[in-house]
Short mmCIF file of C-alpha atoms and ligand atoms in Angstrom, two decimals:
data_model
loop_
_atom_site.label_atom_id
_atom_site.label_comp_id
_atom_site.label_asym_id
_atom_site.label_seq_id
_atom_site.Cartn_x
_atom_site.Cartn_y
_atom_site.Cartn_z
CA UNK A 1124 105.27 123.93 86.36
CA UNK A 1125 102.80 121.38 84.50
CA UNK A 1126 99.21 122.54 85.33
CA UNK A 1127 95.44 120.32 83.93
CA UNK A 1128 93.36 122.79 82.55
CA UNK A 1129 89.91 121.37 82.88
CA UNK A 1130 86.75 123.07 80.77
CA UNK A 1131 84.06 122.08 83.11
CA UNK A 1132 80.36 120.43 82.75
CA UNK A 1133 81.07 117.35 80.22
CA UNK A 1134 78.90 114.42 81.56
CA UNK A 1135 81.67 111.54 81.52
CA UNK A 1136 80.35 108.74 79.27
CA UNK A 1137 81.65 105.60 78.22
CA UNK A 1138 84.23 102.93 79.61
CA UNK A 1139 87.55 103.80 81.31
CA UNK A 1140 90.14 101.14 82.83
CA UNK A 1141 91.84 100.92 85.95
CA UNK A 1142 95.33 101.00 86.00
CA UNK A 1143 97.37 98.16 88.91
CA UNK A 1144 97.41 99.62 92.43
CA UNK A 1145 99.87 102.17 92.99
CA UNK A 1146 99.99 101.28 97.04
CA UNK A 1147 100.55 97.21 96.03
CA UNK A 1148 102.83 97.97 93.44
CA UNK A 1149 105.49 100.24 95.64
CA UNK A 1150 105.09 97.06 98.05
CA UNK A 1151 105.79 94.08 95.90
CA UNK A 1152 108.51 95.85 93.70
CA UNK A 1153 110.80 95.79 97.11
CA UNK A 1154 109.79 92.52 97.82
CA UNK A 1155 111.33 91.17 95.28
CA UNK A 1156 114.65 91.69 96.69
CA UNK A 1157 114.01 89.05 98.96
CA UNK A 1158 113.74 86.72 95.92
CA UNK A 1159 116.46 84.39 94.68
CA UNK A 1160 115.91 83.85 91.60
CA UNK A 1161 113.59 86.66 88.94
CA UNK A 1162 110.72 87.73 89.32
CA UNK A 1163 108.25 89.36 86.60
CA UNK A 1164 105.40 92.15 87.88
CA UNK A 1165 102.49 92.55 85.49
CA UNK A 1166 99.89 95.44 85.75
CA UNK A 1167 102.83 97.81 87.32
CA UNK A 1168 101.23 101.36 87.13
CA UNK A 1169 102.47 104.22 85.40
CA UNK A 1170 103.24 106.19 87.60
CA UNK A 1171 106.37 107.90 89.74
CA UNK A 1172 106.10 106.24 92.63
CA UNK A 1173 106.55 103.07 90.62
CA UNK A 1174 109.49 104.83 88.80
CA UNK A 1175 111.26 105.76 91.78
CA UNK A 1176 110.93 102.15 93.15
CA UNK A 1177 112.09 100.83 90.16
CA UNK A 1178 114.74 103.27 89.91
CA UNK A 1179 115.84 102.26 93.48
CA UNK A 1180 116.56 98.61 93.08
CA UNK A 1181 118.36 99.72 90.05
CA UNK A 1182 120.66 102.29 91.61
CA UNK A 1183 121.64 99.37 94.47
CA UNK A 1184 122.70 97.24 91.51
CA UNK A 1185 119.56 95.17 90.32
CA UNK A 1186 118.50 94.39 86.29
CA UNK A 1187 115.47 96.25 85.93
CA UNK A 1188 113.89 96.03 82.10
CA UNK A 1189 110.25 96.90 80.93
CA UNK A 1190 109.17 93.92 78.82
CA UNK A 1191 105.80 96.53 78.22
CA UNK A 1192 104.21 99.34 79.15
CA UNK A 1193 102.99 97.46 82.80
CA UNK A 1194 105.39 94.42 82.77
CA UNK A 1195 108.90 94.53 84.59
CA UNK A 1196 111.12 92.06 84.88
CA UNK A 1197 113.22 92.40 88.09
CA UNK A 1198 116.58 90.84 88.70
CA UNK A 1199 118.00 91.59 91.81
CA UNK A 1200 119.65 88.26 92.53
CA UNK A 1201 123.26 90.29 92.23
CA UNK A 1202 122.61 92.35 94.61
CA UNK A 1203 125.19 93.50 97.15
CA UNK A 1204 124.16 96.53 98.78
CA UNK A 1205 122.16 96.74 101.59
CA UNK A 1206 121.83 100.83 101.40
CA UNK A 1207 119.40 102.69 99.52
CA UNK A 1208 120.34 105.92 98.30
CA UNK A 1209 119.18 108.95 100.12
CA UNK A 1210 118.14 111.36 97.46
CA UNK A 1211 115.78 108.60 96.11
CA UNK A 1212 114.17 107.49 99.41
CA UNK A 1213 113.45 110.45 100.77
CA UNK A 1214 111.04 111.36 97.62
CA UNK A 1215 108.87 108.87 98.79
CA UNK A 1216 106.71 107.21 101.33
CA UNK A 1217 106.91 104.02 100.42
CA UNK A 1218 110.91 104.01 100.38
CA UNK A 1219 110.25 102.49 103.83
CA UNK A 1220 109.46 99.12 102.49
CA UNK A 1221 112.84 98.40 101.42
CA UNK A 1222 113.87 98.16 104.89
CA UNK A 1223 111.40 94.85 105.71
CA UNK A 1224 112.98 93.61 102.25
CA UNK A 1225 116.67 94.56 103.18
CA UNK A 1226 116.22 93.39 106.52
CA UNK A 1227 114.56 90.21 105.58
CA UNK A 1228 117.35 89.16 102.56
CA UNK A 1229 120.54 90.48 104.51
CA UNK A 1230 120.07 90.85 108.10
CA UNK A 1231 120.44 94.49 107.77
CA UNK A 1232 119.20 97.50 106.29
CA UNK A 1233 120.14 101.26 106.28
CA UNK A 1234 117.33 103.98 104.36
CA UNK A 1235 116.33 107.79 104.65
CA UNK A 1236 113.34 108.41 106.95
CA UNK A 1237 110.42 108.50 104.77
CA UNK A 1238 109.48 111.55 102.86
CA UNK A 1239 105.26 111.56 103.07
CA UNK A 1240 102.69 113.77 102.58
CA UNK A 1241 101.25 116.57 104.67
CA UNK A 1242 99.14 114.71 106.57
CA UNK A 1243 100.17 115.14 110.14
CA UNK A 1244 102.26 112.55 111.72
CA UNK A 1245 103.41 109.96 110.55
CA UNK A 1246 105.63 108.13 112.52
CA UNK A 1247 107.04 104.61 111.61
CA UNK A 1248 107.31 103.48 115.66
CA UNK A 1249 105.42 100.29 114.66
CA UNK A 1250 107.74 99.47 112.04
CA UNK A 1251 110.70 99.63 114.48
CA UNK A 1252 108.73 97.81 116.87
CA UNK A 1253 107.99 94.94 114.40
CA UNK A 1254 111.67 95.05 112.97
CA UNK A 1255 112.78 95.16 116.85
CA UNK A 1256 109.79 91.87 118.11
CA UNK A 1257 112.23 89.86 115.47
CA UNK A 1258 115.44 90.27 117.06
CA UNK A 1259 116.60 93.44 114.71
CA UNK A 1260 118.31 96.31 116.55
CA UNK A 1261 116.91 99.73 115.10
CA UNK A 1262 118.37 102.85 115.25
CA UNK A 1263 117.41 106.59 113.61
CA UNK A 1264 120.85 108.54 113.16
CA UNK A 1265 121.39 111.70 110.45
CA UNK A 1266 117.98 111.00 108.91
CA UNK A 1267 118.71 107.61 108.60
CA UNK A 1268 117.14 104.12 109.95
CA UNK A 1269 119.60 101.47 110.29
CA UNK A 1270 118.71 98.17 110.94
CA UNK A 1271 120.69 94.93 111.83
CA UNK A 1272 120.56 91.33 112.85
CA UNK A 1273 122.06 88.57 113.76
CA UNK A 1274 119.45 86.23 112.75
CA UNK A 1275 115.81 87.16 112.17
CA UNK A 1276 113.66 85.06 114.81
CA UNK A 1277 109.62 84.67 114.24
CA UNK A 1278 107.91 85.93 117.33
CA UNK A 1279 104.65 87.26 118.18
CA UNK A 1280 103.93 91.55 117.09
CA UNK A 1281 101.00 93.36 118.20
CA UNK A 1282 100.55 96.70 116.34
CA UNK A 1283 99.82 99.16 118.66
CA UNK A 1284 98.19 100.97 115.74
CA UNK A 1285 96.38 99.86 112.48
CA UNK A 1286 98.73 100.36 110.32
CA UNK A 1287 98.99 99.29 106.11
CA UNK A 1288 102.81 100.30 105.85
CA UNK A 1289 103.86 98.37 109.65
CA UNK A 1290 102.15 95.07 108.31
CA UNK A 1291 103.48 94.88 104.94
CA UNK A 1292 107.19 95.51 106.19
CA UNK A 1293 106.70 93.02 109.65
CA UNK A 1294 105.09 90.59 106.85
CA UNK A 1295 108.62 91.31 104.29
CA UNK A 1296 110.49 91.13 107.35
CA UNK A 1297 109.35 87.55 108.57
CA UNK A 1298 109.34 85.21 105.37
CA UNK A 1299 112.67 84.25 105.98
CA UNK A 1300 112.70 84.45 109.63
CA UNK A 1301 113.43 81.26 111.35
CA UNK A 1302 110.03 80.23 113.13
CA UNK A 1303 106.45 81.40 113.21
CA UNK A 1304 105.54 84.74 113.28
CA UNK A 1305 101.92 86.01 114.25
CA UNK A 1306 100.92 89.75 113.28
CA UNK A 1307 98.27 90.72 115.16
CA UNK A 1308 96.12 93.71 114.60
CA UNK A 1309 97.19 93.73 111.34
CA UNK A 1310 95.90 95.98 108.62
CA UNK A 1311 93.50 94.29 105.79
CA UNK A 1312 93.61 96.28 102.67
CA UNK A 1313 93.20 94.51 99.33
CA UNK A 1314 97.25 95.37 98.97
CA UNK A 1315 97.94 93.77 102.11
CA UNK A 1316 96.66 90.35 101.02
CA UNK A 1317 98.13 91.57 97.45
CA UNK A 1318 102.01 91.31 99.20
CA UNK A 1319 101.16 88.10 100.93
CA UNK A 1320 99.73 86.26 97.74
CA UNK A 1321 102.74 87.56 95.80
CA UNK A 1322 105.12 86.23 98.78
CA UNK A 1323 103.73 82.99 98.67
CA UNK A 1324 103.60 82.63 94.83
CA UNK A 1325 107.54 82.67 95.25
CA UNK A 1326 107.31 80.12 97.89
CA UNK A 1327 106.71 82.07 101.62
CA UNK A 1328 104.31 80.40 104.10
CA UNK A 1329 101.70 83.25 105.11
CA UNK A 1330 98.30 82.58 106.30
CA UNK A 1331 95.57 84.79 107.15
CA UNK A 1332 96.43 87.97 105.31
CA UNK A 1333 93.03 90.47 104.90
CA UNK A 1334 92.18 89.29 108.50
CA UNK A 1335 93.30 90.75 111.61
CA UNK A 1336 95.91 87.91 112.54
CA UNK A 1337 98.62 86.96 109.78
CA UNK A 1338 100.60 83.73 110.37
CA UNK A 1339 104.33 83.84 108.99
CA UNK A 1340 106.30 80.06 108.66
CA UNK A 1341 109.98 81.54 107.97
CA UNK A 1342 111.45 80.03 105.23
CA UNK A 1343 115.10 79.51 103.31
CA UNK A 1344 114.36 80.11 100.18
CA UNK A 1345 112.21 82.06 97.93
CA UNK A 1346 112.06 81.09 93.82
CA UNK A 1347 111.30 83.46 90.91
CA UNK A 1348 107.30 84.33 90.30
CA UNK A 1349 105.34 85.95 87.46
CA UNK A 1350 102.74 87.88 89.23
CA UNK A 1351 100.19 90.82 88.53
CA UNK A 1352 99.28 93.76 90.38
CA UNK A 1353 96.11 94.15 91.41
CA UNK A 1354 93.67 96.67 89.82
CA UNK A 1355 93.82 100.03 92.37
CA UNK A 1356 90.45 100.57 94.32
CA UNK A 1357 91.14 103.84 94.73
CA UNK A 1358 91.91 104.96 91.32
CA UNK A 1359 88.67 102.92 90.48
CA UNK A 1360 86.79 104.94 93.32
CA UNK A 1361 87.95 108.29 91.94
CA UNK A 1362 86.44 107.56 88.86
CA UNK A 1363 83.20 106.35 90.04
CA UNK A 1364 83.07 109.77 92.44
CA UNK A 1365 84.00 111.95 88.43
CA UNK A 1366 81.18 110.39 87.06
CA UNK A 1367 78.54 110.86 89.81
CA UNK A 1368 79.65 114.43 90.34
CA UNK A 1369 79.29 114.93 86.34
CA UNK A 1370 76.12 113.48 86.05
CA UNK A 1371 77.15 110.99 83.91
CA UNK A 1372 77.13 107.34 83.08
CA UNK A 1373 80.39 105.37 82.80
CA UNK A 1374 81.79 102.03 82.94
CA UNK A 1375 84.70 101.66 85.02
CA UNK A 1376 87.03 98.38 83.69
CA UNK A 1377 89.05 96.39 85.36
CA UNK A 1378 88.32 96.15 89.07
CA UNK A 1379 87.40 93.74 91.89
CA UNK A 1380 83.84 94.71 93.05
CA UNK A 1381 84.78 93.32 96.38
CA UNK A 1382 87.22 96.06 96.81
CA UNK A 1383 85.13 98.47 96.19
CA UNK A 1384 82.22 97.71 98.52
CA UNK A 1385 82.98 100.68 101.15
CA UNK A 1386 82.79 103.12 98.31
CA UNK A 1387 79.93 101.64 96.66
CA UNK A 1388 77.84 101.14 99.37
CA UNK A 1389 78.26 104.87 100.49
CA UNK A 1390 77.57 105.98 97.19
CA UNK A 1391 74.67 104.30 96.76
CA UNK A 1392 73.26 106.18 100.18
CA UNK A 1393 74.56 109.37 98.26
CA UNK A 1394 71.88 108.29 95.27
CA UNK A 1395 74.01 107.00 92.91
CA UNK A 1396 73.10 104.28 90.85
CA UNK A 1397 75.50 101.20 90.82
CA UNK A 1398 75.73 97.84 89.09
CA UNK A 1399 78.27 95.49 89.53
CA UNK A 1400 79.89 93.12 86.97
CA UNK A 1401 83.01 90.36 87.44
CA UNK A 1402 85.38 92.80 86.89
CA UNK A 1403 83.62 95.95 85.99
CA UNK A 1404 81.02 98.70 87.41
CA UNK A 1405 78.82 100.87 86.34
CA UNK A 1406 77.79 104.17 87.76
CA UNK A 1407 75.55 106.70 86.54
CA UNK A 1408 73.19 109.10 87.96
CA UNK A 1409 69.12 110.01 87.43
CA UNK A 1410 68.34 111.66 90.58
CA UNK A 1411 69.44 114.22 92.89
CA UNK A 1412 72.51 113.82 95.15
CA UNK A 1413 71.77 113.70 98.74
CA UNK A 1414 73.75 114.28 102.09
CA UNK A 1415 75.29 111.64 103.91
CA UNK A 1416 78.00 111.60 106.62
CA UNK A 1417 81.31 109.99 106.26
CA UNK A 1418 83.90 108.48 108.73
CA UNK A 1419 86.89 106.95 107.27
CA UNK A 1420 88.44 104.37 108.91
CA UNK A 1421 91.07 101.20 107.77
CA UNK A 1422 89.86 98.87 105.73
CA UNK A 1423 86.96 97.21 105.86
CA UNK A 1424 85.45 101.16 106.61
CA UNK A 1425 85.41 103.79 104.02
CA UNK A 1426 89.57 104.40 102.82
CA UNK A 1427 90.69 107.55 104.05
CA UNK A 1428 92.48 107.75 100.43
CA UNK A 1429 88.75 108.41 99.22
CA UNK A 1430 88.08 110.89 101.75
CA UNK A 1431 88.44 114.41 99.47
CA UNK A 1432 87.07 113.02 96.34
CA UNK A 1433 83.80 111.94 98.07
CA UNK A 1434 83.99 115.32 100.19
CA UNK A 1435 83.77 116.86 96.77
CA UNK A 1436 81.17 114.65 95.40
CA UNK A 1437 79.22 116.06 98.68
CA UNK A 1438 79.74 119.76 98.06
CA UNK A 1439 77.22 118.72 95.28
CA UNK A 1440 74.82 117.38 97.09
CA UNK A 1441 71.61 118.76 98.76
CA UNK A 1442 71.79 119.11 102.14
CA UNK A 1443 74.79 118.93 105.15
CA UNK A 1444 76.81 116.10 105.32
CA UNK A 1445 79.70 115.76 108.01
CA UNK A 1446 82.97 114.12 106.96
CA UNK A 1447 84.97 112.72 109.74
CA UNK A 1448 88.81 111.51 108.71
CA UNK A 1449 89.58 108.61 111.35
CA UNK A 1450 93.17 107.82 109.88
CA UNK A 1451 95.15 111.10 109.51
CA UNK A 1452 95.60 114.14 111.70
CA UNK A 1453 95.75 116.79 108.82
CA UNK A 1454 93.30 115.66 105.36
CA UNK A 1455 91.42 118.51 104.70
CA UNK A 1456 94.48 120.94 102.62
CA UNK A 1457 92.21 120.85 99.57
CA UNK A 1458 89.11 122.32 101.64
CA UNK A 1459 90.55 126.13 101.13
CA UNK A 1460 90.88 124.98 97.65
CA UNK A 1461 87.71 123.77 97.01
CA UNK A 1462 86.07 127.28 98.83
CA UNK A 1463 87.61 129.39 95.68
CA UNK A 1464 85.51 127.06 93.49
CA UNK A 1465 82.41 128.02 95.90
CA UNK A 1466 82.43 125.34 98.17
CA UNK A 1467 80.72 125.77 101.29
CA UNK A 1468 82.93 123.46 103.86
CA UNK A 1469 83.71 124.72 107.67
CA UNK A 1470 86.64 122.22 109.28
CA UNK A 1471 87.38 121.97 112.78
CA UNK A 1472 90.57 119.21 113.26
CA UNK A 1473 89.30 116.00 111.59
CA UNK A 1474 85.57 116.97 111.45
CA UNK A 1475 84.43 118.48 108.13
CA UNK A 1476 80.49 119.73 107.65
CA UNK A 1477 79.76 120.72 103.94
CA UNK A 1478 76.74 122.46 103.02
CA UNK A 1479 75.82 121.44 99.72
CA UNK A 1480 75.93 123.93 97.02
CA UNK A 1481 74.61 122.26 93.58
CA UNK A 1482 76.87 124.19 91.54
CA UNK A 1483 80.73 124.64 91.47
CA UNK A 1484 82.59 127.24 89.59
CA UNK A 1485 85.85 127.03 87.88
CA UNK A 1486 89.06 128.69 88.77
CA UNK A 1487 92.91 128.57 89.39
CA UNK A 1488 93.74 125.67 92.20
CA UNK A 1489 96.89 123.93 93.81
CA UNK A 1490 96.86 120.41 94.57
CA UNK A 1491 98.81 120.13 97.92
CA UNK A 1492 98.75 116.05 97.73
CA UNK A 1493 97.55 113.23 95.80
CA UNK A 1494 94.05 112.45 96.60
CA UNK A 1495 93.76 116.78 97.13
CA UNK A 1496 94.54 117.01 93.86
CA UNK A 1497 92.03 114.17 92.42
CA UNK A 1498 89.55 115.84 94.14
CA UNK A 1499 90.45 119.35 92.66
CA UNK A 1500 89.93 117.31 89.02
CA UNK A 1501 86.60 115.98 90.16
CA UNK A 1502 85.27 119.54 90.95
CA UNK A 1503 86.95 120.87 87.95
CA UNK A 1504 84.93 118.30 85.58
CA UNK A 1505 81.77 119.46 87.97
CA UNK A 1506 81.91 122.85 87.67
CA UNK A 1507 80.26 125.44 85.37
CA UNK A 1508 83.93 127.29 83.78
CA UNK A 1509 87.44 126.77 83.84
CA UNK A 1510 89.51 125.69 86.21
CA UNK A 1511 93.73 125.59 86.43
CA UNK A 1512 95.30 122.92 88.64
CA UNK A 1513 98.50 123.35 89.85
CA UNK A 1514 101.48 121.30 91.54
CA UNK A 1515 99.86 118.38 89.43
CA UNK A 1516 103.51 116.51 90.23
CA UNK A 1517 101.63 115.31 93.49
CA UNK A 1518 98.76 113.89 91.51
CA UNK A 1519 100.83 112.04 88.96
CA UNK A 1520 102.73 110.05 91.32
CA UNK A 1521 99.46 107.96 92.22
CA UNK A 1522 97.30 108.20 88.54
CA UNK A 1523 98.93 107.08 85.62
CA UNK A 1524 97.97 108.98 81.98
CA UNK A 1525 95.00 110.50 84.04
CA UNK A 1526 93.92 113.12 81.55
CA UNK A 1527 94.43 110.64 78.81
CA UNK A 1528 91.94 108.42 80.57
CA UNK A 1529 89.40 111.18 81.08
CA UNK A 1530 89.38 112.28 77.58
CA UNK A 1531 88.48 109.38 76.71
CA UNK A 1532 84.92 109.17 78.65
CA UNK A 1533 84.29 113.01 77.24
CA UNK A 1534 86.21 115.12 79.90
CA UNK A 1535 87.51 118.33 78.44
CA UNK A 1536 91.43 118.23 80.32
CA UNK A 1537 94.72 119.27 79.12
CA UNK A 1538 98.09 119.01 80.65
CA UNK A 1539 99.95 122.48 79.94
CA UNK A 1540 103.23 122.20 80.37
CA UNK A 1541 105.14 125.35 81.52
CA UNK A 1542 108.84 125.01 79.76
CA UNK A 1543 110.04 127.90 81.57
CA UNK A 1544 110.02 126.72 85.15
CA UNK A 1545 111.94 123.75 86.55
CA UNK A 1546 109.56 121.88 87.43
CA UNK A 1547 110.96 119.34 91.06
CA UNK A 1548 109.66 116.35 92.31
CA UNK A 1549 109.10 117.10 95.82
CA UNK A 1550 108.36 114.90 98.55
CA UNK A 1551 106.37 112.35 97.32
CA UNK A 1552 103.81 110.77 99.69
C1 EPZ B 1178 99.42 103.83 103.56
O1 EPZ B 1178 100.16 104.79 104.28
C2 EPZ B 1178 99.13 104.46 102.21
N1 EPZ B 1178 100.38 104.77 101.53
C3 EPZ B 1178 98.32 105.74 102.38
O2 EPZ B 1178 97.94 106.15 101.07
C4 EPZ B 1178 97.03 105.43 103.16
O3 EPZ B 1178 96.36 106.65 103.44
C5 EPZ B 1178 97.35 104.70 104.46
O4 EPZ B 1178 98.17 103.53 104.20
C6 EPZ B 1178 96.07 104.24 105.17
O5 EPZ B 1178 95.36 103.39 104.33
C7 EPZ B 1178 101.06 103.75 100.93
O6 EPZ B 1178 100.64 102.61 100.96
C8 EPZ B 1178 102.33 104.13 100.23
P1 EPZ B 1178 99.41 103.66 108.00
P2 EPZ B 1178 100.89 104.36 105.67
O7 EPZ B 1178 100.68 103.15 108.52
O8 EPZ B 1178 101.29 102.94 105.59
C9 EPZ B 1178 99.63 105.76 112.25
C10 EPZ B 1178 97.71 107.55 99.24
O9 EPZ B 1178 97.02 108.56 99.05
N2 EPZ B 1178 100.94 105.09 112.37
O10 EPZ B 1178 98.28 102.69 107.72
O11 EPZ B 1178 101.91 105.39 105.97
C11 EPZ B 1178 99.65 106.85 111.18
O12 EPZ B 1178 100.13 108.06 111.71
C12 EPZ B 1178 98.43 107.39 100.57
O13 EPZ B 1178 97.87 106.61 98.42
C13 EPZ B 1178 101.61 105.14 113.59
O14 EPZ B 1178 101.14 105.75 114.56
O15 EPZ B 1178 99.65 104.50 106.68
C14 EPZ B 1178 98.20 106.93 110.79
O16 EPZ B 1178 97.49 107.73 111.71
C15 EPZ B 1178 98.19 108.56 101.51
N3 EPZ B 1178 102.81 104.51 113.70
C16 EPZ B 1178 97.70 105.48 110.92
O17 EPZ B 1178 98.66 104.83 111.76
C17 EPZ B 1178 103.37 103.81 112.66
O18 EPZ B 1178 104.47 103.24 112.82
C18 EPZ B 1178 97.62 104.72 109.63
O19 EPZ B 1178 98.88 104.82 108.98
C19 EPZ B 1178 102.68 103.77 111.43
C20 EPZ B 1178 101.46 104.40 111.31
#
């Protein structure tokens, strides 16, 4: 298995970029399919759960081709096949969009459940519902959802739950609906109003995305766009957490400040120092850390995709801080983790209370999902020694050339690669 080795205590110094956003990306790249005509994604991430997208709409019969390193050039105006192959779903979480695409361009739709992370249930009952408030009828038979429908009618959804992955498929579902649809209770991460900006560049009618209440006017047609991804606020966030918990002073490229504002502001309570540019921040630290408590919560609160990096950043800091996780039943896997590294962290359910240590020491880890296994890096770059992360598949499916990136601000990381075992993709997230 590949494995980071990280040689701890490097301040990070210097300027490191943001990649696009991994949880936009595995959004618009489906969405495409509901396109007539080609459509060209710039700042597409690096990363697997890209891949696997990509590799998707390819295996169902689309022209994929990388005109660079981020830009992709999607044809899928062929396209026959309203089935998307099971061993490739069921990798990943965000296989589920291609049922609001499928649904949306052919009035039917037929994908694994989603694979997904260990993070306690995760049920897609407000998908259905959306899928079902449009006239679809939805059924779950051999691991499989199948959706069909005579004709797509707008109508009026109310998600039971805030949920990111239920509005971006009711929102893929509904641009060629006939009629209005209203979402309400509707999610408002940055990649929310990322899908709806890249619908409407190709010609959909959608109003009010990043508010509570998105408007959908269904329309015919939908013409080719050339559109980028936008930068990822959490891949910017867990580089602002390495370079507080290192004690250093970086630059991190790239990013919209706005996104960042729940992380920032926290932060700044935690005694870092922050400045903000157009599309850059600065972070850098000349004081000690100090407790804070933490609730995550959907966007505009703190992202629960944050939660174990600035849990880590906390086992740092003087005094007890109490970290509640207000999205997911199950976050804290990398806790036991973190406790071989001498972290001092008692959880009961979603409650978390860290006593702050000052010091962390290296040693032999397993990430056990993405953000777990950012946070493992973070302590690894903290900590006094050497430290050996595991299972890193889970962390490359959401950070693209991540030790590359760290090098390059000082960080002393190395991917090892292990020819002897097979190394398998497991359930991505
Ligand atoms: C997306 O997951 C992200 N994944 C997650 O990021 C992120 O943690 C989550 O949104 C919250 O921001 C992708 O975008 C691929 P939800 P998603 O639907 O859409 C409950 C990462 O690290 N719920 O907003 O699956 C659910 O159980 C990953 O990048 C229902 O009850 O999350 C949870 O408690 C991890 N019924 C809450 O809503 C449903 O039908 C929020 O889930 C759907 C969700």
């Amino acid at each position: 298995m590949d494995k980071f080795v990280i040689h701890g205590g490097h301040r990070l110094l210097g300027e490191i970029e943001v990649s696009g956003a991994k949880n936009a990306a595995v959004a618009l790249i489906p969405a495409v399919l509901l396109c007539d005509e080609p459509c060209i994604l710039e700042n597409v991430p690096n990363i697997s759960d890209v891949t696997i997208s990509l590799r998707i709409l390819y295996e169902m019969g689309a022209q994929v081709e990388y005109l660079n390193k981020t830009t992709v050039r999607i044809n899928a105006t062929g396209l026959q096949n309203y089935c998307v192959p099971y061993e490739s779903a069921r990798k990943m979480r965000a296989s589920y969009y291609f049922l609001g695409a499928l649904l949306g361009r052919y009035g039917k739709a037929r994908v694994s459940m989603p694979g997904g992370c260990p993070l306690g249930d995760r049920p897609i009952d407000q998908h259905l519902k959306a899928f079902s408030a449009l006239d679809a009828k939805c059924s779950i038979e051999h691991g499989m959802v199948d959706l069909v429908a005579d004709q797509l009618t707008g109508s009026q959804i109310y998600l039971d739950v805030v949920s990111v992955g239920a509005t971006m498929n009711a929102m893929l579902a509904a641009v060629r609906a006939t009629g209005l649809t209203v979402i309400e209770n509707a999610a408002k991460e940055p990649h929310i109003v990322d899908l709806a900006n890249f619908l409407n560049s190709m010609g959909a009618d959608i109003m009010g995305a990043g508010t509570d209440v998105i408007k959908i006017r269904g329309v015919s047609h939908l013409h080719g766009a050339v559109y980028s991804v936008i930068p990822d606020q959490i891949e910017a966030g867990t580089f602002m957490i390495a370079a507080a918990a290192t004690g250093g002073d970086v630059l991190v490229k790239n990013i919209i400040p706005k996104h960042l504002e729940p992380i920032s502001s926290k932060m700044r309570k935690i005694g870092v120092n922050i400045e903000e540019f157009d599309d850059s921040i600065r972070i850098w630290v000349d004081g000690p850390l100090v407790r804070t408590n933490v609730k995550t919560m959907p966007h505009p609160g703190f992202p629960t995709d944050m939660q174990p990096q600035i849990t880590t950043l906390l086992t740092l800091a003087e005094g007890t801080s109490i970290i509640t996780e207000g999205v997911w039943e199950q976050r804290f896997c990398y806790v036991d983790e973190l406790r071989r590294m001498g972290a001092d962290i008692s959880v009961d359910g979603k409650v978390a209370v860290v006593e702050g240590v000052g010091r962390l020491t290296g040693a032999p880890v397993k990430a056990c999902d993405l953000r777990a296994g950012a946070a493992l890096i973070i302590a690894g770059l903290a900590a006094r020694g050497i430290t050996e992360i595991e299972d890193i598949y889970h962390i490359e499916r959401g950070y693209s050339n991540l030790d590359a990136k760290l090098r390059e601000v000082g960080a002393d990381i190395e991917k090892v690669s292990d020819p002897v075992a097979k190394v398998e993709m497991k359930e991505a997230m």
